[in-house]
Amino acid sequence: MPTGHATGGTGPARSRERFLQGEPVGAGVRTSILSSWQRSRSLGLSPDQADLPFRDDFDRDARIVRAAVPVLDRLQARFAGSKMNISVADASGTVLLRRFGEASLARSLPAFQRVPGFVFAERVAGTNGIGLALAERQLIRVHGAEHFAERSQRSACRALPVRDPLSGRIEGVLCFGYPSSTEDPELAITIRKAAQAIERRLLRQSSARERALLRAYLDTGAATSAGLHHTVGVDELALELHPRDRAVLTEKAAELISRGQRAAAVVSLFDGRRVTLVSRPMRSGSGVEGVAIEAVLPGPAPREPLAVPTQVDVPPGGSGRLAVVTAVPPPRFVPAAAAPGRLRVATLSRRLPDIAHGPFGTVGRGGVADDHPDAPPRARGLVMVGEPRVGTYALAARRRLELLSEASARIGTTLDVRRTAQELAETAVPRLADFVTIDLPEAVLRGEESADPRTDLHRTVVHGIRDDLPFSPVGKQVDFGPTTPQIRCLTSGQAVLEPDLKAAAGWLAQDPEHTERLLTQVHSLIAVPLVARGVILGIASFYRAQDPAPFGDDDRSLGLELASRAALSIDNARRYTRERTMVLTLQRSLLPHDLPVQDAVEIAHRYLPAESDVGGDWYDVIPLSGTRIGLFVGDVVGHGMLSAATMGQLRTAARSFAELDFPPDEVLTHLDNLVGRLDREEPAAGAGVIGATCLYAVYDPTSQQCTMARAGHPPPALVRPDGTVSFPDLPAGPPLGLGGLPFESAEIHLPEGSRLLLYTDGLIEDRLRDVDVVLDQLRGALAHPEQTPEQTCQTVLETVAPAHPCDDIALLVARTHALDPRRIAAWDLPADPARVSEVRAAALRQLADWGLDEAAFAAELMLSELVTNAIRHGAGPIRVRLLHGRTLICEVSDASNTAPHLRRAASTDEGGRGLFLVAQLAQTWGTRYLPEGKVIWAECGLDAA
């Protein structure tokens, strides 16, 4: 497809302009270029960006560098005097080498591009030769406006991936850059020749035994027929295969090599396809014996052939290794004759070689025998060559690495000490051991460090392929003798291997009867200390039973590595447990321990910390004047020590504001100011703004009215005596700390026997549940009027609370009572001093009726003083009320907002002693304000005259 030039607004220049403006692009742009433009735009790259990333940590002695330097020196001599620049980049797009036909070209580049280290990957540089060659994995030509970046519009380039001939992996990219006006078709041949020269030098860096096996394979393939069939390697399918598929194919190939015999295996891929791996034993001319693994893919062969390397150097000597081999794209340029001592691959045929036949039949689709003459040809390719002995070691090493990789993912998923120990055991069984026991000190389970773990070990985990072995049960204290492998490993800090337990005298002497029963099942043991950050945490014991081979040194090293990784996770969990315990202790110490004795409501409460961390949820019950009761529930945003400490401050302040008899909306206003001040004064070391929610309710048993206000908190649940459940629509109010926004109160009538449920959002909010569904569940749990508050708490936690709460839950249930009207006496009187005596007389008669003659003197004196002050300093009308509850409460209200103040009267003062007398006679006294006026009250105990 013609590409045109980047001038005059035609060809790619016009197409690129349309693409950048979001318009449809016509057929004038090659698919690979358009795909690269789209990837560049999706990455958020800008065409006019000038800078490229620079790395100074690249390997200056990499294999690709050693192989490419002589080739680039020859290319520099060939293009001397031209505008050509030649680069070699690694597989990540970092330029490692650069040569110029003219030295002046280097001076025209930015300073950082004159030396190796700058990155031309597509993800940072947009469409360019190096980046696109890595993305397309083939020879690439980018011309003029096909470049994504503006800085490259006047240049053109050709780039070709350079592969390791044995592994098939892309080791780097060779790139020719030149002015767009000097295009030469012969450059395609030149760059291919240069890339092949680099690949041959890469091949020389591999071992002679690898090359000998590869040559033997090629000789066999060439001799079986007119030539090899179309071949395909696993790495060539990397863009199609799932990473798990590639790992499974490689592992299965290594397993076939380790067997050292002719075999076949069918491997199912992630997408449902199946690949047949066929092993071919072979022997090189130099006597190296090995196995070649070929992949046979179902379906017709690909249109373009893929071939193994065209030339292999085979110097004598070398050591055996396992080589992964994949096919590489066939070069368009092939030398007329192979150099002496080198091998050329024969022409590819369209017939399966004889290796596809034999005791397994003819390999058909998915590895199923298929001798039908019309069956489509299969695509075959070399996957791996190696020696059986090396393959066995490689397979074992791979499985060990996979086990360690799996351990990294499986161990430490939680911050629970017991669960982390269980994950270690589950990871080791059955890949390393058949049974695992883990013993930890009780102190470690509590989150502390053990003073002497040898004397405080408890069986924490027992896990194995069966459950019927007579190991000590979980929870039992384990006492190991001084000569046992477990104590020896704790003393030395090293893993102790006992390959034959029948000969382990120290282990046998521990408990002869117990060990005798175990010896009928297990035969080998590795005891490994769990040590992290210099702290001994416990012991892991690995037992082997089914595998007749005893543990070896490699198994001991693997067990020690597993234990080391698990010990770090256990120590993290231990430290977290200790911190969580400290925070939870602080949290619980800041919550009410004993609820006050009062008659207004019957109270039950619960606090349930989150599984992961402790938050700042709290509740409180505060007796108020006039037999009223205040109910608080709040939630401080966040978790940890800061939230718990902030909760303590907030609860203390809330109690203080409530005891000043402020109405609920004013209490929330004061708390809002407090939280804002905490944010300004204590930035919490960058922890962010403190946030909190709160709900405050005041219930008056004399009127059965409840006044409530909330600040960003969930509304309460109200259960009426008939079982009707509702969620009062209270004004929401902003969360505490926002400042400047008002709070509103709402008043609700609560018949006697109603239940009021106050809770924090941890009860109803959960990532896995819908809030409306949870509220319906809560409604059903509360619709039982016969339940007590304690029963209500238990039912709600069992049926509504999440099984694994991720946030704290505070729950407060109050069942209301009403004060008997016969225990309430009230009188209204005008502001006339002559009426004081009448009130005193009426009060004395009422106290006599209540049987409170012993409190009459104190009550008479207090009432006389309070009424006189209201007449002299307040405003009418005046109301007097006596409340007979657990104490005797005297209240005098008037329409004035002036507040009395207790002061010490001088000896010459004629007044000022009335409130002093009231304070001396009463248990407590105070003032609360009404929408119009105030109430002065005094509380007198009934246990003394």
Coordinates of N, CA, C and O in Angstrom, one line a residue, residues 710-840:
R710 N -29.7 14.8 64.2 CA -28.6 13.9 63.7 C -27.7 14.7 62.8 O -28.1 15.7 62.1
A711 N -26.4 14.3 62.8 CA -25.4 15.0 61.9 C -24.8 13.9 61.0 O -23.8 13.2 61.3
G712 N -25.4 13.7 59.8 CA -24.9 12.8 58.8 C -25.0 11.4 59.3 O -24.4 10.5 58.7
H713 N -25.8 11.1 60.3 CA -25.9 9.7 60.8 C -27.2 9.0 60.3 O -28.2 9.7 60.0
P714 N -27.1 7.7 60.3 CA -28.4 7.0 59.9 C -29.5 7.2 60.9 O -29.3 7.4 62.1
P715 N -30.7 7.3 60.4 CA -31.8 7.6 61.3 C -32.1 6.4 62.2 O -31.7 5.3 61.9
P716 N -32.7 6.6 63.4 CA -33.0 5.5 64.3 C -34.1 4.7 63.8 O -34.9 5.0 62.9
A717 N -34.3 3.5 64.4 CA -35.5 2.7 64.2 C -36.4 2.8 65.4 O -35.9 2.7 66.5
L718 N -37.7 2.9 65.1 CA -38.6 3.1 66.2 C -39.6 1.9 66.1 O -40.2 1.6 65.1
V719 N -39.7 1.2 67.2 CA -40.7 0.1 67.3 C -41.7 0.4 68.4 O -41.5 0.6 69.5
R720 N -43.0 0.6 67.9 CA -44.1 1.0 68.8 C -44.6 -0.2 69.5 O -44.3 -1.4 69.1
P721 N -45.3 0.0 70.6 CA -45.8 -1.2 71.4 C -46.5 -2.3 70.6 O -46.5 -3.4 71.0
D722 N -47.2 -1.9 69.5 CA -47.9 -2.9 68.7 C -47.0 -3.6 67.7 O -47.5 -4.5 67.0
G723 N -45.7 -3.4 67.7 CA -44.8 -4.0 66.8 C -44.5 -3.3 65.5 O -43.7 -3.8 64.7
T724 N -45.2 -2.2 65.3 CA -44.9 -1.4 64.1 C -43.5 -0.8 64.1 O -43.1 -0.2 65.0
V725 N -42.8 -1.1 63.0 CA -41.4 -0.6 62.9 C -41.4 0.5 61.9 O -41.9 0.4 60.8
S726 N -40.7 1.6 62.2 CA -40.6 2.8 61.3 C -39.2 3.4 61.5 O -38.5 3.1 62.5
F727 N -38.8 4.1 60.5 CA -37.5 4.9 60.5 C -37.9 6.4 60.4 O -38.1 6.9 59.3
P728 N -37.9 7.1 61.6 CA -38.4 8.5 61.6 C -37.6 9.3 60.6 O -36.3 9.2 60.5
D729 N -38.3 10.1 59.8 CA -37.6 11.0 58.8 C -37.1 12.2 59.5 O -37.7 13.3 59.5
L730 N -35.9 12.1 60.1 CA -35.3 13.3 60.8 C -34.5 14.1 59.8 O -34.0 13.6 58.8
P731 N -34.4 15.4 60.1 CA -33.6 16.2 59.2 C -32.2 15.7 59.3 O -31.6 15.4 60.3
A732 N -31.6 15.5 58.1 CA -30.3 14.7 58.0 C -29.2 15.5 58.7 O -28.5 14.9 59.5
G733 N -29.0 16.7 58.4 CA -27.9 17.5 59.0 C -26.5 17.0 58.4 O -26.4 15.9 58.0
P734 N -25.6 17.9 58.2 CA -24.3 17.6 57.7 C -23.4 16.8 58.7 O -23.6 16.9 59.9
P735 N -22.4 16.0 58.2 CA -21.5 15.4 59.2 C -20.8 16.4 60.0 O -20.6 17.6 59.6
L736 N -20.3 16.1 61.2 CA -19.6 17.0 62.0 C -18.2 17.3 61.4 O -17.6 16.5 60.8
G737 N -17.9 18.6 61.5 CA -16.6 19.1 61.0 C -16.7 20.0 59.8 O -15.7 20.6 59.4
L738 N -17.8 20.0 59.1 CA -18.0 20.8 57.9 C -18.1 22.3 58.3 O -17.6 23.2 57.6
G739 N -18.8 22.6 59.4 CA -18.9 23.9 59.9 C -19.8 24.8 59.1 O -19.9 24.7 57.9
G740 N -20.5 25.7 59.8 CA -21.3 26.8 59.2 C -22.7 26.3 58.8 O -23.5 27.2 58.4
L741 N -23.0 25.0 58.9 CA -24.3 24.6 58.5 C -25.2 24.3 59.7 O -24.7 23.7 60.7
P742 N -26.5 24.6 59.7 CA -27.3 24.4 60.9 C -27.8 23.0 61.0 O -27.8 22.2 60.1
F743 N -28.2 22.7 62.3 CA -28.8 21.4 62.6 C -30.2 21.6 63.0 O -30.5 22.7 63.6
E744 N -31.1 20.7 62.7 CA -32.5 20.8 63.1 C -32.9 19.6 64.0 O -32.4 18.5 63.8
S745 N -33.8 19.9 64.9 CA -34.4 18.9 65.8 C -35.8 18.5 65.3 O -36.5 19.3 64.7
A746 N -36.2 17.3 65.7 CA -37.5 16.8 65.5 C -38.0 16.2 66.7 O -37.3 15.5 67.5
E747 N -39.3 16.4 67.0 CA -39.9 15.8 68.2 C -40.9 14.8 67.9 O -41.8 14.9 67.0
I748 N -40.8 13.6 68.6 CA -41.7 12.4 68.3 C -42.3 12.0 69.6 O -41.6 11.9 70.6
H749 N -43.5 11.6 69.6 CA -44.2 11.1 70.8 C -43.9 9.5 70.8 O -44.2 8.8 69.8
L750 N -43.4 9.1 72.0 CA -43.1 7.7 72.1 C -44.0 7.1 73.2 O -43.8 7.4 74.4
P751 N -45.0 6.3 72.9 CA -45.9 5.7 73.9 C -45.0 4.8 74.8 O -44.0 4.3 74.4
E752 N -45.5 4.6 76.0 CA -44.7 3.8 76.9 C -44.6 2.4 76.4 O -45.6 1.8 75.8
G753 N -43.4 1.8 76.5 CA -43.1 0.5 75.9 C -42.6 0.5 74.5 O -42.3 -0.5 73.9
S754 N -42.4 1.7 73.9 CA -41.8 1.8 72.6 C -40.3 1.5 72.8 O -39.7 1.7 73.8
R755 N -39.7 1.0 71.7 CA -38.3 0.7 71.6 C -37.6 1.6 70.6 O -38.1 1.7 69.4
L756 N -36.5 2.2 71.0 CA -35.8 3.1 70.1 C -34.4 2.5 69.9 O -33.7 2.2 70.8
L757 N -34.1 2.2 68.6 CA -32.8 1.6 68.2 C -31.9 2.6 67.6 O -32.2 3.1 66.5
L758 N -30.8 2.8 68.2 CA -29.8 3.7 67.6 C -28.6 2.9 67.2 O -28.1 2.0 68.0
Y759 N -28.0 3.1 66.0 CA -26.9 2.2 65.5 C -26.0 3.0 64.6 O -26.3 4.2 64.2
T760 N -24.8 2.5 64.4 CA -23.9 3.1 63.4 C -24.0 2.4 62.1 O -24.6 1.4 61.9
D761 N -23.4 3.0 61.1 CA -23.6 2.6 59.7 C -22.9 1.2 59.5 O -23.3 0.5 58.5
G762 N -22.0 0.7 60.3 CA -21.5 -0.6 60.1 C -22.5 -1.7 60.2 O -22.3 -2.8 59.7
L763 N -23.7 -1.4 60.8 CA -24.7 -2.5 60.9 C -25.4 -2.7 59.5 O -25.8 -3.8 59.2
I764 N -25.6 -1.6 58.8 CA -26.4 -1.7 57.6 C -25.6 -1.5 56.3 O -26.1 -1.9 55.2
E765 N -24.4 -1.0 56.3 CA -23.7 -0.7 55.1 C -22.6 -1.8 54.9 O -21.8 -2.0 55.8
D766 N -22.7 -2.4 53.7 CA -21.7 -3.5 53.4 C -21.6 -3.5 51.9 O -22.5 -3.4 51.2
R767 N -20.3 -3.8 51.4 CA -20.1 -3.8 50.0 C -20.9 -4.9 49.3 O -21.2 -4.7 48.1
L768 N -21.2 -5.9 50.0 CA -21.9 -7.1 49.3 C -23.4 -7.1 49.5 O -24.0 -8.0 49.0
R769 N -23.9 -6.0 50.2 CA -25.4 -6.0 50.5 C -26.0 -4.7 50.1 O -25.3 -3.7 50.2
D770 N -27.2 -4.7 49.7 CA -27.9 -3.5 49.3 C -28.6 -3.0 50.6 O -29.1 -3.7 51.4
V771 N -28.4 -1.6 50.8 CA -28.9 -1.0 52.0 C -30.4 -1.2 52.2 O -30.9 -1.5 53.4
D772 N -31.2 -1.1 51.2 CA -32.6 -1.3 51.3 C -33.0 -2.7 51.8 O -33.9 -2.9 52.6
V773 N -32.2 -3.7 51.2 CA -32.5 -5.1 51.7 C -32.1 -5.2 53.1 O -32.9 -5.9 53.9
V774 N -31.0 -4.6 53.6 CA -30.6 -4.7 55.0 C -31.7 -4.1 55.9 O -32.0 -4.6 57.0
L775 N -32.2 -2.9 55.4 CA -33.2 -2.2 56.3 C -34.5 -3.1 56.4 O -35.1 -3.1 57.4
D776 N -34.8 -3.8 55.3 CA -36.0 -4.7 55.4 C -35.7 -5.8 56.4 O -36.6 -6.3 57.2
Q777 N -34.4 -6.3 56.4 CA -34.1 -7.4 57.4 C -34.1 -6.8 58.8 O -34.6 -7.5 59.7
L778 N -33.7 -5.6 59.0 CA -33.7 -4.9 60.3 C -35.2 -4.8 60.7 O -35.5 -5.0 61.9
R779 N -36.0 -4.4 59.8 CA -37.5 -4.2 60.1 C -38.1 -5.5 60.6 O -38.8 -5.6 61.6
G780 N -37.7 -6.6 59.9 CA -38.2 -7.9 60.3 C -37.7 -8.4 61.7 O -38.4 -9.0 62.5
A781 N -36.4 -8.1 62.0 CA -35.8 -8.5 63.2 C -36.4 -7.7 64.4 O -36.5 -8.2 65.5
L782 N -36.9 -6.5 64.2 CA -37.4 -5.6 65.3 C -38.9 -5.8 65.5 O -39.5 -5.4 66.5
A783 N -39.6 -6.5 64.6 CA -41.1 -6.6 64.6 C -41.5 -7.7 65.6 O -42.3 -8.5 65.3
H784 N -40.9 -7.6 66.8 CA -41.3 -8.5 67.9 C -41.5 -7.7 69.2 O -40.5 -7.5 69.9
P785 N -42.6 -7.2 69.5 CA -42.8 -6.3 70.6 C -42.6 -6.9 71.9 O -42.3 -6.2 72.9
E786 N -42.6 -8.2 72.0 CA -42.4 -8.9 73.3 C -40.9 -9.0 73.7 O -40.6 -9.3 74.8
Q787 N -40.0 -8.7 72.8 CA -38.6 -8.8 73.1 C -38.1 -7.7 74.1 O -38.5 -6.6 74.0
T788 N -37.2 -8.1 74.9 CA -36.5 -7.2 75.8 C -35.4 -6.5 75.0 O -35.0 -7.0 73.9
P789 N -34.9 -5.4 75.5 CA -33.8 -4.7 74.8 C -32.6 -5.7 74.6 O -31.9 -5.6 73.5
E790 N -32.3 -6.5 75.6 CA -31.2 -7.4 75.4 C -31.4 -8.4 74.3 O -30.6 -8.7 73.5
Q791 N -32.7 -8.9 74.2 CA -33.0 -9.9 73.2 C -33.0 -9.2 71.8 O -32.6 -9.8 70.8
T792 N -33.4 -7.9 71.8 CA -33.4 -7.2 70.6 C -31.9 -7.0 70.1 O -31.7 -7.2 68.9
C793 N -31.0 -6.7 70.9 CA -29.6 -6.5 70.5 C -29.1 -7.8 69.9 O -28.5 -7.9 68.9
Q794 N -29.4 -8.9 70.6 CA -28.9 -10.2 70.1 C -29.5 -10.6 68.8 O -28.8 -11.1 67.9
T795 N -30.8 -10.4 68.7 CA -31.4 -10.7 67.4 C -30.9 -9.9 66.2 O -30.6 -10.4 65.1
V796 N -30.7 -8.6 66.5 CA -30.2 -7.7 65.4 C -28.8 -8.1 65.0 O -28.5 -8.2 63.8
L797 N -27.9 -8.4 65.9 CA -26.6 -8.8 65.6 C -26.5 -10.2 64.9 O -25.7 -10.4 64.0
E798 N -27.4 -11.1 65.2 CA -27.4 -12.4 64.6 C -28.0 -12.4 63.2 O -27.6 -13.2 62.3
T799 N -29.0 -11.5 63.0 CA -29.8 -11.6 61.7 C -29.4 -10.5 60.7 O -29.6 -10.6 59.5
V800 N -28.9 -9.3 61.2 CA -28.7 -8.2 60.4 C -27.3 -7.9 60.2 O -26.8 -7.5 59.1
A801 N -26.5 -7.9 61.2 CA -25.1 -7.6 61.1 C -24.3 -8.5 60.1 O -24.6 -9.7 60.1
P802 N -23.4 -8.0 59.3 CA -22.6 -8.8 58.4 C -21.8 -9.8 59.1 O -21.4 -9.6 60.3
A803 N -21.6 -11.0 58.5 CA -20.9 -12.1 59.1 C -19.4 -11.7 59.4 O -18.8 -12.1 60.4
H804 N -18.8 -10.9 58.5 CA -17.5 -10.4 58.6 C -17.5 -8.9 58.5 O -17.2 -8.4 57.4
P805 N -17.8 -8.2 59.6 CA -17.9 -6.7 59.5 C -16.6 -6.1 59.1 O -15.6 -6.4 59.7
C806 N -16.7 -5.2 58.1 CA -15.5 -4.4 57.8 C -15.5 -3.0 58.4 O -14.6 -2.2 58.2
D807 N -16.5 -2.8 59.2 CA -16.6 -1.5 60.0 C -17.2 -1.8 61.4 O -17.9 -2.8 61.6
D808 N -16.8 -1.0 62.4 CA -17.4 -1.2 63.7 C -18.9 -1.1 63.7 O -19.5 -0.4 62.8
I809 N -19.5 -1.7 64.7 CA -20.9 -1.6 64.9 C -21.2 -1.2 66.4 O -20.7 -1.9 67.3
A810 N -21.8 -0.1 66.6 CA -22.3 0.3 67.9 C -23.8 0.3 67.9 O -24.5 0.8 67.0
L811 N -24.4 -0.3 68.9 CA -25.9 -0.6 69.0 C -26.4 -0.2 70.3 O -25.8 -0.6 71.3
L812 N -27.5 0.6 70.3 CA -28.1 1.0 71.6 C -29.6 0.9 71.5 O -30.2 1.4 70.5
V813 N -30.2 0.1 72.4 CA -31.6 -0.1 72.3 C -32.2 0.4 73.6 O -31.7 0.0 74.7
A814 N -33.2 1.2 73.5 CA -33.9 1.8 74.7 C -35.4 1.6 74.7 O -36.0 1.9 73.7
R815 N -35.9 0.9 75.7 CA -37.4 0.8 75.8 C -37.9 1.8 76.8 O -37.4 1.9 77.9
T816 N -38.9 2.6 76.4 CA -39.3 3.7 77.1 C -40.2 3.4 78.3 O -41.0 2.4 78.2
H817 N -40.1 4.2 79.3 CA -41.1 4.1 80.4 C -41.7 5.5 80.6 O -41.1 6.5 80.2
A818 N -42.8 5.6 81.2 CA -43.5 6.9 81.5 C -43.5 7.1 83.0 O -43.8 6.1 83.8
L819 N -43.3 8.3 83.5 CA -43.4 8.6 84.9 C -44.9 8.7 85.3 O -45.7 9.4 84.6
D820 N -45.2 8.0 86.3 CA -46.6 8.0 86.8 C -47.1 9.4 87.0 O -46.5 10.2 87.8
P821 N -48.2 9.8 86.4 CA -48.7 11.2 86.7 C -49.0 11.5 88.1 O -48.9 12.6 88.5
R822 N -49.2 10.4 88.9 CA -49.5 10.7 90.4 C -48.2 11.1 91.1 O -48.2 11.5 92.2
R823 N -47.0 10.9 90.4 CA -45.8 11.3 91.0 C -45.3 12.7 90.4 O -44.2 13.1 90.6
I824 N -46.2 13.4 89.8 CA -45.9 14.7 89.3 C -46.9 15.7 89.9 O -48.1 15.5 89.9
A825 N -46.4 16.8 90.5 CA -47.3 17.9 91.1 C -46.8 19.2 90.5 O -45.6 19.5 90.5
A826 N -47.7 20.1 90.1 CA -47.4 21.3 89.4 C -48.4 22.4 89.9 O -49.6 22.2 90.1
W827 N -47.8 23.7 90.0 CA -48.6 24.8 90.4 C -48.2 26.0 89.5 O -47.0 26.3 89.3
D828 N -49.1 26.8 89.1 CA -48.9 28.0 88.4 C -49.2 29.2 89.3 O -50.3 29.1 90.0
L829 N -48.4 30.2 89.3 CA -48.7 31.3 90.2 C -48.2 32.6 89.6 O -47.2 32.6 88.8
P830 N -48.8 33.7 89.9 CA -48.3 35.0 89.4 C -47.0 35.4 90.1 O -46.7 34.9 91.2
A831 N -46.4 36.5 89.6 CA -45.2 37.0 90.2 C -45.5 37.9 91.4 O -45.3 39.1 91.5
D832 N -46.0 37.2 92.5 CA -46.5 37.9 93.7 C -45.8 37.3 94.9 O -46.0 36.1 95.1
P833 N -45.0 38.0 95.6 CA -44.3 37.4 96.8 C -45.3 36.8 97.8 O -44.9 35.9 98.5
A834 N -46.5 37.3 97.9 CA -47.4 36.8 98.9 C -47.8 35.4 98.6 O -48.4 34.7 99.5
R835 N -47.7 34.9 97.3 CA -48.1 33.6 97.0 C -47.0 32.5 97.3 O -47.3 31.3 97.2
V836 N -45.9 32.9 97.8 CA -44.8 32.0 98.1 C -45.2 31.0 99.2 O -45.0 29.8 99.2
S837 N -45.8 31.6 100.3 CA -46.3 30.8 101.4 C -47.3 29.7 101.0 O -47.3 28.6 101.5
E838 N -48.2 30.1 100.0 CA -49.2 29.2 99.5 C -48.5 28.0 98.8 O -48.9 26.8 99.0
V839 N -47.5 28.2 98.0 CA -46.8 27.2 97.3 C -46.1 26.3 98.3 O -46.1 25.0 98.2
R840 N -45.4 26.9 99.3 CA -44.8 26.0 100.3 C -45.7 25.1 101.0 O -45.5 23.9 101.2

